[in-house]
XYZ file of C-alpha atoms in Angstrom:
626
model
C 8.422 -21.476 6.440
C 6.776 -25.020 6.907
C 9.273 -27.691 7.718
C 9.284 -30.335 4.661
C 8.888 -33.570 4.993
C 12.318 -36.277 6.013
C 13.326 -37.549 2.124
C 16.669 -39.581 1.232
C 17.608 -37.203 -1.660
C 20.682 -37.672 -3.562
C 23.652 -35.459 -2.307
C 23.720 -33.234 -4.986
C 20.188 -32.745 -4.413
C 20.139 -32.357 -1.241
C 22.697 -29.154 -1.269
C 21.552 -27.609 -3.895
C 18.449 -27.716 -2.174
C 19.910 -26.519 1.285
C 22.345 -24.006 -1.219
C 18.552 -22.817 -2.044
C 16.815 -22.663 1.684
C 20.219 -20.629 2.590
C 19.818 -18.007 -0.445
C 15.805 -17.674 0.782
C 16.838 -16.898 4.303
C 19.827 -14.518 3.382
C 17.228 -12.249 0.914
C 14.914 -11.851 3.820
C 17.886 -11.106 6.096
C 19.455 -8.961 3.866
C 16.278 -7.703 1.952
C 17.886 -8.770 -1.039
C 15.308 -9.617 -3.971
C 17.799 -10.881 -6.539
C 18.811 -13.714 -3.328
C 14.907 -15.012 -3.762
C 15.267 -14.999 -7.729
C 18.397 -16.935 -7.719
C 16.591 -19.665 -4.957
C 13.650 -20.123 -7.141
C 15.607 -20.703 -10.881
C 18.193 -23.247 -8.682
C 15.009 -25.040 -7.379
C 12.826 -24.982 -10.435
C 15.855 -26.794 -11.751
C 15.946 -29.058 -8.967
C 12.384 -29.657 -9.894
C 12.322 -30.128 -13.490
C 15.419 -32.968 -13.603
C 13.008 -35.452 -10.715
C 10.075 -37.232 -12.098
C 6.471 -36.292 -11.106
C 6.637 -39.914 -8.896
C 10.433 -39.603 -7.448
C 9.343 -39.278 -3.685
C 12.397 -37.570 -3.118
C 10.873 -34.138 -5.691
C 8.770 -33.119 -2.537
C 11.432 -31.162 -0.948
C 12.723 -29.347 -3.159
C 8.846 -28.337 -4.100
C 8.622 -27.380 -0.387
C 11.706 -25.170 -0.778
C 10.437 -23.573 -4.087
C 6.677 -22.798 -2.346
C 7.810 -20.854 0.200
C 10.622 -18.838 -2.334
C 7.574 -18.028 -4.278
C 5.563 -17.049 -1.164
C 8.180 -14.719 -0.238
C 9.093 -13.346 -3.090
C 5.290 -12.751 -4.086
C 5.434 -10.616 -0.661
C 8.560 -8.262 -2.388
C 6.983 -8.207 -6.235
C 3.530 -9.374 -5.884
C 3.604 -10.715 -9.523
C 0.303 -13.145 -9.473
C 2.368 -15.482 -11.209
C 4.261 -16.615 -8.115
C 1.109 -16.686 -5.840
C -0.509 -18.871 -8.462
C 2.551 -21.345 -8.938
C 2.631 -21.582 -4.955
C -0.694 -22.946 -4.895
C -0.461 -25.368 -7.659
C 2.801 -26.479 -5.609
C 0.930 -26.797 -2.591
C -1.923 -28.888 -4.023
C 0.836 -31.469 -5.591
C 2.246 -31.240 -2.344
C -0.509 -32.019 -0.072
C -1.443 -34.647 -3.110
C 1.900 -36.345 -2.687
C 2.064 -36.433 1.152
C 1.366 -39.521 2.790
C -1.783 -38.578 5.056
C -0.572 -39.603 7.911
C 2.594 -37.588 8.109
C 2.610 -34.911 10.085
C 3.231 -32.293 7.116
C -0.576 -33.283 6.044
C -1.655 -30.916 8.697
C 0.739 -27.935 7.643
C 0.295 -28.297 3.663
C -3.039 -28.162 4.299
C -2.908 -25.016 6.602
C -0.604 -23.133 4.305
C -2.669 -23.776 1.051
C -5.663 -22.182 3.012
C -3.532 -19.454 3.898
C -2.230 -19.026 0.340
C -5.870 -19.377 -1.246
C -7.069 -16.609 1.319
C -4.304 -14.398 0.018
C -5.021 -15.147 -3.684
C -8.545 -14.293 -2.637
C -7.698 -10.953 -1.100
C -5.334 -10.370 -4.459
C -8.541 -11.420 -6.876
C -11.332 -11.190 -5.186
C -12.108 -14.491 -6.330
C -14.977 -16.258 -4.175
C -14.065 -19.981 -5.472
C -10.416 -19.284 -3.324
C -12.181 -18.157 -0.543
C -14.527 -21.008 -0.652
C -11.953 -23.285 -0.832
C -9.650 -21.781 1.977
C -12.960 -21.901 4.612
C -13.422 -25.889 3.078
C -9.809 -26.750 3.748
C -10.117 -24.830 7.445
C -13.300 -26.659 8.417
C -12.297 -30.074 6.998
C -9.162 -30.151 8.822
C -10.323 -29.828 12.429
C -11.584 -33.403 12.870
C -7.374 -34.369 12.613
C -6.365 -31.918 15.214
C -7.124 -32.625 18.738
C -7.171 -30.408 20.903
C -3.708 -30.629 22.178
C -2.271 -30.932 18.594
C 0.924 -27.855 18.474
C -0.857 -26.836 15.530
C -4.583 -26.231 16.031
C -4.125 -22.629 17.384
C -2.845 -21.849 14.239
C -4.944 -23.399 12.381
C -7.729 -21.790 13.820
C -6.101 -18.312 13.533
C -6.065 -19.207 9.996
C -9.889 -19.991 9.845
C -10.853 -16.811 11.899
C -8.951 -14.783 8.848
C -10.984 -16.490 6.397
C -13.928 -15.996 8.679
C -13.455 -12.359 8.614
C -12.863 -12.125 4.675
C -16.487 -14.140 4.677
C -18.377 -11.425 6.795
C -17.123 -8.780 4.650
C -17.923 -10.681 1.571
C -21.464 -11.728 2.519
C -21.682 -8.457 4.577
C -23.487 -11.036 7.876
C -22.469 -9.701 12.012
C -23.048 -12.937 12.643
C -19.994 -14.104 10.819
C -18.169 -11.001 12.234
C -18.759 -12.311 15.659
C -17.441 -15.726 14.951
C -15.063 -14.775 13.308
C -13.892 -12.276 16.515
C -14.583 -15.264 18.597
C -12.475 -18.033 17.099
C -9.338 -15.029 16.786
C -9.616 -14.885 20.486
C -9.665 -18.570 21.164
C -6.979 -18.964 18.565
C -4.573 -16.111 20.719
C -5.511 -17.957 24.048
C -4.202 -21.374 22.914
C -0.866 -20.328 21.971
C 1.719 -20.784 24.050
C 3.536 -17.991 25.117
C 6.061 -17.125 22.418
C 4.773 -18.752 19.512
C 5.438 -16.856 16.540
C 2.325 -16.737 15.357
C 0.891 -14.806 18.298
C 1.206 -11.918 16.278
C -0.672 -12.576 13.175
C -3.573 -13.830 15.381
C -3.652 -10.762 17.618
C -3.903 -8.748 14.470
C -6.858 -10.360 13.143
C -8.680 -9.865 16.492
C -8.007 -6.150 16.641
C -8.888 -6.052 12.727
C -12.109 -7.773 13.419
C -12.590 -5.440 16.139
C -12.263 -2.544 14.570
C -14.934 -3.223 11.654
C -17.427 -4.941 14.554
C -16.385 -0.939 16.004
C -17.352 1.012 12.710
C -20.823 -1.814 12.228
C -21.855 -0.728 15.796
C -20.282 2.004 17.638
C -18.993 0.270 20.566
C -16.317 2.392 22.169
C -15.155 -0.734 23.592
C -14.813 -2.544 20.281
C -12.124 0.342 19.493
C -10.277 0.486 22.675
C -9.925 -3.392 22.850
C -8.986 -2.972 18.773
C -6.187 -0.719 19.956
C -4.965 -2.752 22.717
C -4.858 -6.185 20.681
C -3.088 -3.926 17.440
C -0.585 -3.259 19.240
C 0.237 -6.230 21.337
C 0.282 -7.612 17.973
C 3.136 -4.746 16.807
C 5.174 -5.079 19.968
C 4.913 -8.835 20.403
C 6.233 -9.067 16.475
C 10.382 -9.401 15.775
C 12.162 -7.226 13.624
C 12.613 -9.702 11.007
C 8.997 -10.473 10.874
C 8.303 -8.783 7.428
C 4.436 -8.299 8.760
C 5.536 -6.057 11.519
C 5.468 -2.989 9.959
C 1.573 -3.976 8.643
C 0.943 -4.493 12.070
C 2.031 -0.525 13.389
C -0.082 0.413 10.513
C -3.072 -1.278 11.296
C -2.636 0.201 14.948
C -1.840 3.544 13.610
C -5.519 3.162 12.132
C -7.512 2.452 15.029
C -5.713 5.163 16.613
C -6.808 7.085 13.971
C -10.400 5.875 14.510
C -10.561 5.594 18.075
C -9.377 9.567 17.945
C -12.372 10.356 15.238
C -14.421 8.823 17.527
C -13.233 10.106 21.136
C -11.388 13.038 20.434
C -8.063 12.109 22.371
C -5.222 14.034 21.068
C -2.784 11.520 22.235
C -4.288 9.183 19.829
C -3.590 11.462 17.147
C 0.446 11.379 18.081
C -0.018 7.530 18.674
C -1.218 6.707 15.481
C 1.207 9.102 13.427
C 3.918 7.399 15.542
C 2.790 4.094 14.618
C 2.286 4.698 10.821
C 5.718 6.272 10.574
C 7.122 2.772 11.892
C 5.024 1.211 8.752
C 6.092 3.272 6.518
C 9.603 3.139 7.325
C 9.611 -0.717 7.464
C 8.145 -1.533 4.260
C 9.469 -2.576 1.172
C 9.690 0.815 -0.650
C 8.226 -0.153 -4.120
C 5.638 -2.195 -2.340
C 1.630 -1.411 -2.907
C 1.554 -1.475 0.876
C 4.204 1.441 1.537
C 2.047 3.397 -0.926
C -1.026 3.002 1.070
C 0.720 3.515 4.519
C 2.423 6.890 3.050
C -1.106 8.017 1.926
C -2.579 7.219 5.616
C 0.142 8.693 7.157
C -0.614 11.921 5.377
C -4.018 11.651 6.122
C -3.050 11.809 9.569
C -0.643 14.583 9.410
C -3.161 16.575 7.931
C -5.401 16.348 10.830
C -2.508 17.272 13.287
C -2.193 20.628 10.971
C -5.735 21.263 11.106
C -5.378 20.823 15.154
C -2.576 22.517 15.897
C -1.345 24.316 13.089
C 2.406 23.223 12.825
C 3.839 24.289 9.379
C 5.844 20.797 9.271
C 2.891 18.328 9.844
C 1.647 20.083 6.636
C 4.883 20.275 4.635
C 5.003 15.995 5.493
C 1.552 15.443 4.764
C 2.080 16.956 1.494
C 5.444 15.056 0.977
C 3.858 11.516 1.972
C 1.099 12.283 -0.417
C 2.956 12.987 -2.868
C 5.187 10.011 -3.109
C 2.171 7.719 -2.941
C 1.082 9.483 -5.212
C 4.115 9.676 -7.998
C 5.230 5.929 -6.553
C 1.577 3.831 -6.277
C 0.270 2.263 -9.287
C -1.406 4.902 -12.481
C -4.641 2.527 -12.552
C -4.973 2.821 -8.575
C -9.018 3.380 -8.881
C -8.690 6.039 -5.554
C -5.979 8.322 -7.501
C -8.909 11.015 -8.416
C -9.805 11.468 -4.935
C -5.878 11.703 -3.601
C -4.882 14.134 -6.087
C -7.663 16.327 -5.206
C -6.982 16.280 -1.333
C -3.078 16.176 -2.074
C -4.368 19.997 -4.470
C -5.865 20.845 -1.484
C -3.635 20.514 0.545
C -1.261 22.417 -1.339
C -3.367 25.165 -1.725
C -3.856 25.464 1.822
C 0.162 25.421 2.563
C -0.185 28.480 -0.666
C -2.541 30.542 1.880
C -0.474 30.112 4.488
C 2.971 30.885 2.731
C 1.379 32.389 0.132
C 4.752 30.605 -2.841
C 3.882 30.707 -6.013
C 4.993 27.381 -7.193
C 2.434 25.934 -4.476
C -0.216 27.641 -6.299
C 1.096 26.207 -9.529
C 1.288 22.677 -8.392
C -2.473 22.818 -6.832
C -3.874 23.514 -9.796
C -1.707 20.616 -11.545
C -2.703 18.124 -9.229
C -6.447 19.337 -9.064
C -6.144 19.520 -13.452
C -5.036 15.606 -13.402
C -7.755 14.871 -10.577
C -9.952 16.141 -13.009
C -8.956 13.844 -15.896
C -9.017 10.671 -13.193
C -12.677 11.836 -12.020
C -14.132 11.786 -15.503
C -12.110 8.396 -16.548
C -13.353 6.358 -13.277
C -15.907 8.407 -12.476
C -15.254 8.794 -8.965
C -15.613 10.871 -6.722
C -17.995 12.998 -9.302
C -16.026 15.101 -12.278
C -18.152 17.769 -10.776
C -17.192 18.278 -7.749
C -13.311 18.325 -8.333
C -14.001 20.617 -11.125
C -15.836 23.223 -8.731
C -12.680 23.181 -6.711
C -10.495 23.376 -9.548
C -12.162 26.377 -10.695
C -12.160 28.297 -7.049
C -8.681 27.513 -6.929
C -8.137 28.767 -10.552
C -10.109 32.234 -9.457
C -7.891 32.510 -6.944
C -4.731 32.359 -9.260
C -6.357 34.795 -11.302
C -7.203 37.427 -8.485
C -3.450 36.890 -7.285
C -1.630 37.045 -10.533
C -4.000 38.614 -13.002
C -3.948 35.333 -15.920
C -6.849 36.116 -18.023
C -7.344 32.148 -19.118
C -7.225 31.207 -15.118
C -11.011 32.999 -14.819
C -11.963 32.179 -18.570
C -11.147 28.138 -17.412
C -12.747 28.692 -13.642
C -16.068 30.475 -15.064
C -16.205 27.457 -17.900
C -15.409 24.663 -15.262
C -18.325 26.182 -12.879
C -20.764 26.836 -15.458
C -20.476 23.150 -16.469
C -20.219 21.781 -13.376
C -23.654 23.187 -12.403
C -25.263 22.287 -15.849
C -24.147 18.692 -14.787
C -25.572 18.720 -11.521
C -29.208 17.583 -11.308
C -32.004 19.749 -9.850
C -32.358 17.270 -6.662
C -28.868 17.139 -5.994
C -27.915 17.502 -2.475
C -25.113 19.577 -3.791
C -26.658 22.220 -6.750
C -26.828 24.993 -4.247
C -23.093 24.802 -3.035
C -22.172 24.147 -6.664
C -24.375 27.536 -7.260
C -23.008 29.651 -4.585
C -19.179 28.591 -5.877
C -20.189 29.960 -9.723
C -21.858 33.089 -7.986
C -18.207 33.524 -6.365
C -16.826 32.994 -9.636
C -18.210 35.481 -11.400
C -18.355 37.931 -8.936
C -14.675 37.129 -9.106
C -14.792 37.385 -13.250
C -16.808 40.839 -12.390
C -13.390 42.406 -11.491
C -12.329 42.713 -15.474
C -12.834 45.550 -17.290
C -16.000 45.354 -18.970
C -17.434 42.328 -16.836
C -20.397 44.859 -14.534
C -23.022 41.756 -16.021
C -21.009 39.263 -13.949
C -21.628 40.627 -10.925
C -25.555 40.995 -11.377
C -25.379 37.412 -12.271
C -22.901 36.848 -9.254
C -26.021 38.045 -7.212
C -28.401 36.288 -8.105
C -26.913 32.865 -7.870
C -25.853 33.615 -4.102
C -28.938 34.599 -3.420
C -30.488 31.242 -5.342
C -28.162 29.048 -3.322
C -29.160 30.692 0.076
C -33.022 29.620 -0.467
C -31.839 26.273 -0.010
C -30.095 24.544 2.741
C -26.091 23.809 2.312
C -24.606 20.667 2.927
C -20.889 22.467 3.425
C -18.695 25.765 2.706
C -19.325 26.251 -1.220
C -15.999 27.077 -1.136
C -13.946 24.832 1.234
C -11.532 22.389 0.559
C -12.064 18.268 1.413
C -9.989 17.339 4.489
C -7.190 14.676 4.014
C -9.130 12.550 6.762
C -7.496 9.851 8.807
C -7.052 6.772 7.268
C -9.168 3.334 7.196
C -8.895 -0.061 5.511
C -10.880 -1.234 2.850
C -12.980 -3.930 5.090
C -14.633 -1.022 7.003
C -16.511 0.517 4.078
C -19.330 2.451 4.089
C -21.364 0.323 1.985
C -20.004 -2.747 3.817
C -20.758 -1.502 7.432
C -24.642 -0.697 6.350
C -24.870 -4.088 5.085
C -23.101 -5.661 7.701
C -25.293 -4.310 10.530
C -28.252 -4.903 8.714
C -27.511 -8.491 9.483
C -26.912 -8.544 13.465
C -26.672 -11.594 15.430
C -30.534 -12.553 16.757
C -32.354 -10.527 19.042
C -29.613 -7.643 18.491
C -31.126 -4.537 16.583
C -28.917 -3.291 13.538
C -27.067 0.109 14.700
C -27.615 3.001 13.290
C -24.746 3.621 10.036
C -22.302 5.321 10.548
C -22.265 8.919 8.592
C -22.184 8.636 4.906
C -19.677 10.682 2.968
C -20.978 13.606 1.799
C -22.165 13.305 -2.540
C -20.091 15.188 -4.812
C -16.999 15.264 -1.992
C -14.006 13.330 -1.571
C -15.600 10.732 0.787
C -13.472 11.356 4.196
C -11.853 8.244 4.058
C -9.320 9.005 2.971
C -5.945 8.932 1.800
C -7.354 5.330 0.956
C -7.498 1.642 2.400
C -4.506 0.745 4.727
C -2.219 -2.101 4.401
C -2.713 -4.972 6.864
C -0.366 -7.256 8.948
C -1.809 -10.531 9.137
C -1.094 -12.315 6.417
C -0.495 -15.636 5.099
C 1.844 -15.203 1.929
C 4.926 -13.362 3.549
C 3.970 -10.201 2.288
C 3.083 -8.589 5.298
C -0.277 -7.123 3.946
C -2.276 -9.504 2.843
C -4.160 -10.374 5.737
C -7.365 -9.607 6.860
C -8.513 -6.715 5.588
C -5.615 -5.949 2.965
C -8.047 -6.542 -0.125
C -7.434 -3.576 -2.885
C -9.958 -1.167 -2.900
C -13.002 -0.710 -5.003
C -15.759 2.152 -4.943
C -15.913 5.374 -3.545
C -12.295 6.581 -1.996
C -12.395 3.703 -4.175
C -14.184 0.790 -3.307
C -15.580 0.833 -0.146
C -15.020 3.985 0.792
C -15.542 4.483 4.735
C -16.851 6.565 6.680
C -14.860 9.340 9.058
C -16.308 7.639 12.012
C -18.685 6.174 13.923
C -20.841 8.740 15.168
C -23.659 8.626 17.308
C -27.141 9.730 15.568
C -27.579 12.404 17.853
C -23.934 13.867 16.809
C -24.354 13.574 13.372
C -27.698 15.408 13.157
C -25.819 18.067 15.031
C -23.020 18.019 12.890
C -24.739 18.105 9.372
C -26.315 21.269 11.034
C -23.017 22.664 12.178
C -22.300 22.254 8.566
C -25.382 23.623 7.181
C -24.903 27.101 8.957
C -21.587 27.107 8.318
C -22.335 26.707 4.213
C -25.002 29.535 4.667
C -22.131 31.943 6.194
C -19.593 31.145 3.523
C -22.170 32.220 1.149
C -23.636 35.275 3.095
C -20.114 36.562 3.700
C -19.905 36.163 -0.092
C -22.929 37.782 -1.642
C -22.615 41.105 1.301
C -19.051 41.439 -0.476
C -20.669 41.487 -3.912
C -23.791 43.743 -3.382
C -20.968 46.124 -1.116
C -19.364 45.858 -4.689
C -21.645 46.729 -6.593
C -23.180 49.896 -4.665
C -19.610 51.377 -4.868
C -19.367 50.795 -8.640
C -23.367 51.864 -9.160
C -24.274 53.763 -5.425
C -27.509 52.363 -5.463
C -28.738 52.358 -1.604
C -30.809 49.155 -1.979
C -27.486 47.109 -2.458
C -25.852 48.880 0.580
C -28.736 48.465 2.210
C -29.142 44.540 1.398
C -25.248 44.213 1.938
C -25.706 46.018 5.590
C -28.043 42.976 6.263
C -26.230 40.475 5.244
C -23.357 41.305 7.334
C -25.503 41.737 10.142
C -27.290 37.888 9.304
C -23.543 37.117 9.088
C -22.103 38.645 12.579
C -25.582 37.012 14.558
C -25.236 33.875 12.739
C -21.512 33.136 14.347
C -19.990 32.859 17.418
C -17.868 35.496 18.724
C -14.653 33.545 18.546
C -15.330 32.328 15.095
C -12.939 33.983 12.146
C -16.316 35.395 10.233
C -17.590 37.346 13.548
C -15.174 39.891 13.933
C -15.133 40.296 10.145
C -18.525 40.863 9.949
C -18.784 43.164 12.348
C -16.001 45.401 11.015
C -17.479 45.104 7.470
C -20.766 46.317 9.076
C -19.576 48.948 10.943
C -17.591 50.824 7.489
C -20.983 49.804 5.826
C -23.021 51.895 7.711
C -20.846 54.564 8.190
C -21.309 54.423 4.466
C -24.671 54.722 4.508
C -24.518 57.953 7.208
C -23.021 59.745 4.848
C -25.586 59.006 2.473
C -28.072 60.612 4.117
């Protein structure tokens, strides 16, 4: 809270004033919103009974500022964010210019126009915030208390300008005045904190622009100097453990160190936990902390990690905003994921609820139209063919077969995706084929698998989108491309990082998450904490930073493992169909697809041994036949 300037107020005045200050401090204390709402009507009053020239009005104006600052950090009603920065123009106005408080008003209205900007998007704040930054360095000497600050401030706003104009070269400045700014403080300064965590933010998108490991492990470091130098009443601290618990995340995509994994679920537990339960930040740090559970459960298969994943997805679901423009993409990951915990305990109401979510993902896909209404529907339908083979519901496999016929209709001939999309409607129908009455299903069933297997597959047909770890909104895909197309001189761009795959949840996941340095008392609404906008929605990032070596060899990886799914899949069907017709060329054709299968995999992989058994009864089978 910036010190006001010395006034002779009346008495009254001047305790209702300090009545005011005391309620401001006891909400944040207490976490008490109604403590903040009773400050600002007490002070509004204070306001309203001075006139506009009465000297003496510019304290309480200083006390009502901050009230709305922090109470737009509890609500975030615009209202309060706008009203703080018509407060601090009137107050920098009405400030003698050589008082001291010049140098703060005009700090804190930067900070509060970066925030606004981050809240709006609006480039004219932005603007404004760098002009005020810039324009104010010629009154701070070197040794002036507040010039660290200050330029902590200006390296935010430098940041938010690289993103916006997507320019390294701003990136780098902006990394480079964060550092100076943290190596002028003194040690102890409260702001130490807030600058650290710009640092690490800006290197952790310089990190996902150009693959430096060194970006990331420096990123990690500086995140969580910035958590562990932060008090507990700091309300940014818990955006600072999240913003660590994401370049754990990242550094871990990127290196493969399980102890990051436990790091960063550590760290965004201590986020979640210390935010404001109704704020749009603990939504976003719930979803990223389910993003990260998910991965543990994928790693090491612990029935809880999934069973909290779920939960945390859930309630940032059911708790975050209807309009959010990523829910599409979180209630198909959060059906996945349920479906997955339905294979493994194999509870009904599981089942139920996947197809719920996955139902309501479809309705968000085809309103925002992202990720595409396609896709989700394609998983929908698998996971409604599944309920069908389980439980027998006639309208489950009438839905599935009407979702996966339309889904491919939609998809267009060059589509990276048309021949997973075709494979999953060959599997539905050969799962339709199973009705009485249905032999045509599974002739069609054949032919599609075979169709989809003339072309290379991006993924499984059939598998589900991982709940990927979690990244901010400032390291998106489209962002980082752009970015590193404009590197510093005589530095070549890198090389993007992967793209998220068309048609798929892009693996970014459980959405942007929330940021610790910020200006406004909110505790996310620093660098970085801008809403998100396209793809997983708006910028949506990439997994990681991979080299172009490991991608290639992971998009093959993926390939082969898309052509088993389906070759497991169409030997099942033309096995099928020589026991319901006994013709030898579909035993025959089934014998060699099992055998493509069991050379195509590795002897410890799930498929292998399945294969092989498969084959073995297959042409036993055909022994008999001669």
């Amino acid at each position: 809270m910036v010190a006001a300037p010395a006034q002779n107020t009346e008495p009254d005045t001047t305790a209702r004033v300090a009545h005011a200050d005391r309620l401001i401090e006891q909400a944040m204390e207490e976490h008490d919103p109604h403590l903040l709402d009773e400050a600002v009507v007490l002070l509004r009053g204070v306001a309203a009974e001075l006139p506009p020239d009465d000297p003496t009005r510019l304290a309480p104006l200083w006390s009502l500022k901050s009230a709305l600052q922090v109470r737009f950090g509890v609500y975030a009603h615009p209202a309060d964010l706008d009203d703080a920065v018509a407060l601090l123009r009137e107050l920098l106005a009405g400030t003698p210019k050589q008082h001291p408080a010049v140098v703060d008003a005009r700090a804190d209205l930067a900070d509060t126009l970066l925030g606004r900007y981050r809240e709006t998007g609006s480039e004219s704040d932005l603007a404004e915030a760098m002009t005020l930054y810039e324009e104010g360095f010629p009154d701070l000497p070197a040794a002036h208390p507040a010039r660290s600050g200050f330029l902590a401030g200006y390296a935010d706003a430098l940041l938010a300008r690289a993103e916006a104009v997507q320019d390294a070269r701003i990136l780098d400045e902006a990394i480079r005045t964060a550092g100076t700014a943290v190596d002028a403080m003194a040690k102890g300064d409260h702001r130490t904190p807030s600058a650290l965590c710009t640092l690490g933010l800006g290197l952790r998108l310089r990190f996902r622009v150009r693959n430096r490991p060194a970006d990331i492990d420096t990123a990690v470091t500086t995140l969580r100097q910035a958590a562990e130098l932060s008090v507990d009443a700091d309300p940014n601290r818990p955006g600072y453990f999240a913003n660590l618990g994401l370049a754990l995340a990242d550094r871990h995509a990127h290196a493969g160190n399980d102890e990051d994994l436990d790091a960063a679920i550590d760290a965004l537990r201590r986020a979640v936990e210390g935010l404001p339960s109704e704020s749009p930040e603990q939504h976003e740090a719930s979803w990223c902390l389910a993003a990260v559970l998910k991965e543990r459960w994928d790693r090491d298969g612990e029935a809880a990690d999934l069973d909290d994943a779920i939960t945390h997805a859930r309630t940032s679901i059911m708790s975050g905003p209807s309009g959010h423009p990523g829910l599409a993409v979180r209630r198909w990951q959060l059906g996945d994921a349920l479906f997955e915990r339905f294979e493994l305990h194999e509870r009904r109401e599981d089942l139920d609820e996947a197809v719920a979510t996955l139902r309501q993902a479809s309705v968000s896909a085809h309103r925002t139209g992202t990720p595409e209404a396609a896709a989700v529907n394609i998983r929908l339908a698998t996971v409604l063919a599944e309920r069908f083979e389980r439980y027998g519901a006639e309208a489950d496999i009438g839905e599935a077969l009407e979702l996966g016929q339309a889904a491919v209709a939609a998809t267009g001939d060059d589509h990276p995706d048309l021949p997973a999309r075709v494979a999953s409607l060959g599997y539905l129908l050969q799962t339709s084929s199973h009705r009485p009455g249905r032999d045509a299903d599974l002739d069609e069933a054949v032919a599609l698998l075979r169709e989809a297997l003339r072309a290379p597959l991006r993924t499984p047909p059939v598998g589900e989108p991982p709940l990927s770890p979690p990244v901010t909104p400032t390291t998106g895909d489209a962002r980082q491309q752009a970015i590193a197309a404009n590197p510093p001189p005589d530095e070549p761009a890198a090389a993007p990082a992967d793209a998220a795959e068309p048609g798929r949840p892009e693996p970014g996941p459980m959405g942007s998450g929330p940021t610790g340095s910020g200006a406004t008392g909110s505790g996310a609404t620093g660098s970085g904490a801008t809403g998100p906008g396209a793809g997983e929605p708006g910028s949506v990032e990439a997994h990681t930073a991979h080299t172009a070596e490991a991608g290639d060899a992971e998009t093959l990886a993926s390939e082969q493992d898309g052509r088993n799914a389906v070759t497991f899949r169409l030997g099942l069907a033309l096995s099928e169909r020589f026991g319901r017709r006994g013709a030898l060329a579909d035993l025959d054709a089934a014998i060699a697809a099992y055998r493509t299968l069991r050379e195509a995999t590795v002897p410890d992989h799930p498929l292998h041994d399945l294969a092989g058994e498969t084959l073995a009864t297959l042409e036993r089978a055909r022994t008999e036949e001669l």
